[in-house]
Tab-separated table of C-alpha atoms and ligand atoms in Angstrom:
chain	number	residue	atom	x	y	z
A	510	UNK	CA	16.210	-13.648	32.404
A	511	UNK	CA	15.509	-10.387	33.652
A	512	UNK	CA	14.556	-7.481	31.557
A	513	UNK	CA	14.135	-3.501	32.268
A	514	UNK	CA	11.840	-1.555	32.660
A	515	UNK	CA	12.245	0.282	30.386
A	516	UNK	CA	12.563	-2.573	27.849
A	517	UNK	CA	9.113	-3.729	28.991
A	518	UNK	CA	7.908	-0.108	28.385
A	519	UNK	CA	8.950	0.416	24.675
A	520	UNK	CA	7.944	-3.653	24.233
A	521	UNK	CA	4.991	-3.480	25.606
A	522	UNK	CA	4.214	0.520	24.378
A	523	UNK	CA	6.440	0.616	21.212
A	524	UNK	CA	6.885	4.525	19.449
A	525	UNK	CA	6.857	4.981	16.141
A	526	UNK	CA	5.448	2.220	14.842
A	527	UNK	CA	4.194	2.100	11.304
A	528	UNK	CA	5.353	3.385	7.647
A	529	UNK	CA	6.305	6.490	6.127
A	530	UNK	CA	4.977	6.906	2.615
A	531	UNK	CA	7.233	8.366	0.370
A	532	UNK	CA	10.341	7.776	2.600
A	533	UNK	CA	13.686	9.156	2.097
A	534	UNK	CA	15.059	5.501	2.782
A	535	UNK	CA	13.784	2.513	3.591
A	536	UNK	CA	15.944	-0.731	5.167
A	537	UNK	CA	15.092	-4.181	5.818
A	538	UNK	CA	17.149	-6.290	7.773
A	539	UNK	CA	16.934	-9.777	8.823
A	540	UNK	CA	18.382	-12.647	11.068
A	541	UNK	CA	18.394	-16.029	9.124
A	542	UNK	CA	19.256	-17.655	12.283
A	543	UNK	CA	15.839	-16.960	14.324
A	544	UNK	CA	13.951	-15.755	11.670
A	545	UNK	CA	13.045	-11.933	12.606
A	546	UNK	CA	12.836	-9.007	10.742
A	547	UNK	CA	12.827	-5.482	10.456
A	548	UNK	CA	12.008	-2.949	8.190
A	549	UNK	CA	13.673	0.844	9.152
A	550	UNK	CA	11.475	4.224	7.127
A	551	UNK	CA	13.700	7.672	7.639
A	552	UNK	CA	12.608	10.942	6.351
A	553	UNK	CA	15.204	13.003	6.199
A	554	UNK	CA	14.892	16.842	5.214
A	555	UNK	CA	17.335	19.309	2.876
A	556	UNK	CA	19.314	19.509	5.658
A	557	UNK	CA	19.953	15.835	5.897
A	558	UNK	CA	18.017	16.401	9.479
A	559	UNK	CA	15.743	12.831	10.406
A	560	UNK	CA	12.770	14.424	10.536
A	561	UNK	CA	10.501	11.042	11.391
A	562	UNK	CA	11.404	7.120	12.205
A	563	UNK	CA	9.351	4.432	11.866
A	564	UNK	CA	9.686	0.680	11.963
A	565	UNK	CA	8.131	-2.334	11.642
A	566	UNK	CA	9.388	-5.265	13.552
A	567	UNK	CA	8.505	-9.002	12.971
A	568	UNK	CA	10.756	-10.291	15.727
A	569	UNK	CA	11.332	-10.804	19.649
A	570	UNK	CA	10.315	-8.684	22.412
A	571	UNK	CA	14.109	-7.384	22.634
A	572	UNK	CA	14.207	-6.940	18.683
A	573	UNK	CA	10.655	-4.876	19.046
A	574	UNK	CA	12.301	-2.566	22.174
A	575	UNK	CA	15.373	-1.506	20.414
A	576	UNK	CA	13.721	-0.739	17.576
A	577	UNK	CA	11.571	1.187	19.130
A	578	UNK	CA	14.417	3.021	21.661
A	579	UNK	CA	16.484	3.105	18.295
A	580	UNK	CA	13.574	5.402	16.024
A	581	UNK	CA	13.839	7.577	19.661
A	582	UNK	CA	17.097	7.691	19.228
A	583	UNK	CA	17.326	8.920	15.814
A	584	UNK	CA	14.789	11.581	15.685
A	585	UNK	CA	15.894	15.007	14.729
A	586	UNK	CA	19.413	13.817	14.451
A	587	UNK	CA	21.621	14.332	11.277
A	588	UNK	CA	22.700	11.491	9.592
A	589	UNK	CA	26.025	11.912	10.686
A	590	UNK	CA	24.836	11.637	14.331
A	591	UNK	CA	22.690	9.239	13.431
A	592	UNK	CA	25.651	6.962	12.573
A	593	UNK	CA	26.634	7.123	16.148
A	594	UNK	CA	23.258	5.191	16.937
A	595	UNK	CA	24.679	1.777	17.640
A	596	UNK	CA	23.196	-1.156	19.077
A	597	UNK	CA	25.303	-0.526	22.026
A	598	UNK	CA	23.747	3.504	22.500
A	599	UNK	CA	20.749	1.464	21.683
A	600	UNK	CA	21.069	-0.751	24.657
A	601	UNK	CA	22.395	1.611	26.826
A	602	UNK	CA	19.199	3.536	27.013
A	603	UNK	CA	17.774	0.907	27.568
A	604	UNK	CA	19.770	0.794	30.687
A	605	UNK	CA	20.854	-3.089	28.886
A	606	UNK	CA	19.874	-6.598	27.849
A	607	UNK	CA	20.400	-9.406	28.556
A	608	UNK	CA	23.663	-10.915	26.905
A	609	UNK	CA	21.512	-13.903	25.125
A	610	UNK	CA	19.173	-10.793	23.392
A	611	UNK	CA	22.398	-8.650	22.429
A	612	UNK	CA	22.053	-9.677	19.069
A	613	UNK	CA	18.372	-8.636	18.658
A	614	UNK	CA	19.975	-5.467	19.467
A	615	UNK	CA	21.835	-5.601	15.924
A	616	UNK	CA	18.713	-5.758	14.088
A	617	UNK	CA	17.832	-2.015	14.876
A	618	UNK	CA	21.503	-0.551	14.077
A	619	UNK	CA	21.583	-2.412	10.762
A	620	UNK	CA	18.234	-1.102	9.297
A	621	UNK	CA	19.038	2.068	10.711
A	622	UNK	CA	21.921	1.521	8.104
A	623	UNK	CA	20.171	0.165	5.603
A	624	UNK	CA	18.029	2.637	5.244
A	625	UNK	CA	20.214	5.252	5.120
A	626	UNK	CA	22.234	3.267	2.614
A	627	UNK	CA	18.753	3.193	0.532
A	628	UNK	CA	18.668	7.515	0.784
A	629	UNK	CA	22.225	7.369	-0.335
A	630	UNK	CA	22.016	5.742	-3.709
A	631	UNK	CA	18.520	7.245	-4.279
A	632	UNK	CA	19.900	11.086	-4.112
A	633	UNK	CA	24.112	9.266	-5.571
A	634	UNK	CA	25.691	10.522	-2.784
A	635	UNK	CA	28.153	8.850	-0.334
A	636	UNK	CA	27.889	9.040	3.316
A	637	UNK	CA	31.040	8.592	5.062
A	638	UNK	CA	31.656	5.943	7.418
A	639	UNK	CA	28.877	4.265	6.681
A	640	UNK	CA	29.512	0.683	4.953
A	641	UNK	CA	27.171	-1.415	2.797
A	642	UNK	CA	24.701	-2.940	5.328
A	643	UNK	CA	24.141	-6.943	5.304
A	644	UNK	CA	20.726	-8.473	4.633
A	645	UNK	CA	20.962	-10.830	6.505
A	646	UNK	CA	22.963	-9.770	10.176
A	647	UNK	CA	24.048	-13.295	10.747
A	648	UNK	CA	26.182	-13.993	7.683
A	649	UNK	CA	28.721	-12.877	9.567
A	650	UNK	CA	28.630	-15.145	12.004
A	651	UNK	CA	28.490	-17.814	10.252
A	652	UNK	CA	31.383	-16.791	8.933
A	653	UNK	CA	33.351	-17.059	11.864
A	654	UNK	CA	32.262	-20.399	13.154
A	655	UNK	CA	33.430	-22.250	9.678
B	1314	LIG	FE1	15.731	-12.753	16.722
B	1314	LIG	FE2	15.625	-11.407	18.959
B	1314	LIG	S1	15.519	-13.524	18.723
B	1314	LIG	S2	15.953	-10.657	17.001
């Protein structure tokens, strides 16, 4: 299995790491299946501008790369754009993955969600196409294989 460089880099160097006190949302997504979590903080401005990212990742080396690559990604974006932030963008910056640690990848774009979910219902308002994250990103799956 060969991985980027520049998944190596934000593994072995991840940005943003930490908490934001006082967040505008916070999201915490897991994967039953291998265990890992992540927990997403946005603060977003009047504007509904990101203003800062930062995550916390108990999880893989893949899992701890796109969520760093992801906060990157949504940094000074609105939340609209943000919304465009999916674990394929994700991977794509990180010129890829491979296909065994695509679902790692899912981890990031779901808190992402989550927490943007979260500063939805705190301020009541609706944020369109954006759909009620899972806690747990491999219900679904399980879904499909019963
Ligand atoms: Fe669980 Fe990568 S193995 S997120």
């Amino acid at each position: 299995m060969a991985y980027s460089e520049k998944v190596m880099d934000h593994f072995q160097n991840p940005r943003n790491v930490g908490e934001i006190e006082n967040a505008s949302g916070v999201g915490t997504v897991g994967n039953a299946k291998c265990g890992d979590i992540m927990r997403m903080y946005l603060d977003i401005d009047d504007n509904g501008v990101i203003q800062d990212c930062k995550f916390k990742t108990f999880g893989c080396g893949a899992a701890i790369a796109t969520s760093s690559m992801a906060t990157e990604l949504v940094k000074g974006k609105t939340i609209r754009e943000a919304l465009q932030v999916t674990n394929k963008a994700v991977m794509e910056a990180l010129d890829g993955l491979p296909p065994v640690k695509v679902h790692c990848s899912l981890l990031a774009e779901e808190a992402i969600h989550a927490a943007l979910w979260d500063y939805a219902e705190k301020h009541g308002i609706r944020i369109e196409g954006l759909a009620k994250p899972k806690n747990d990103i491999s219900e679904g799956e399980e879904e499909e294989e019963y």
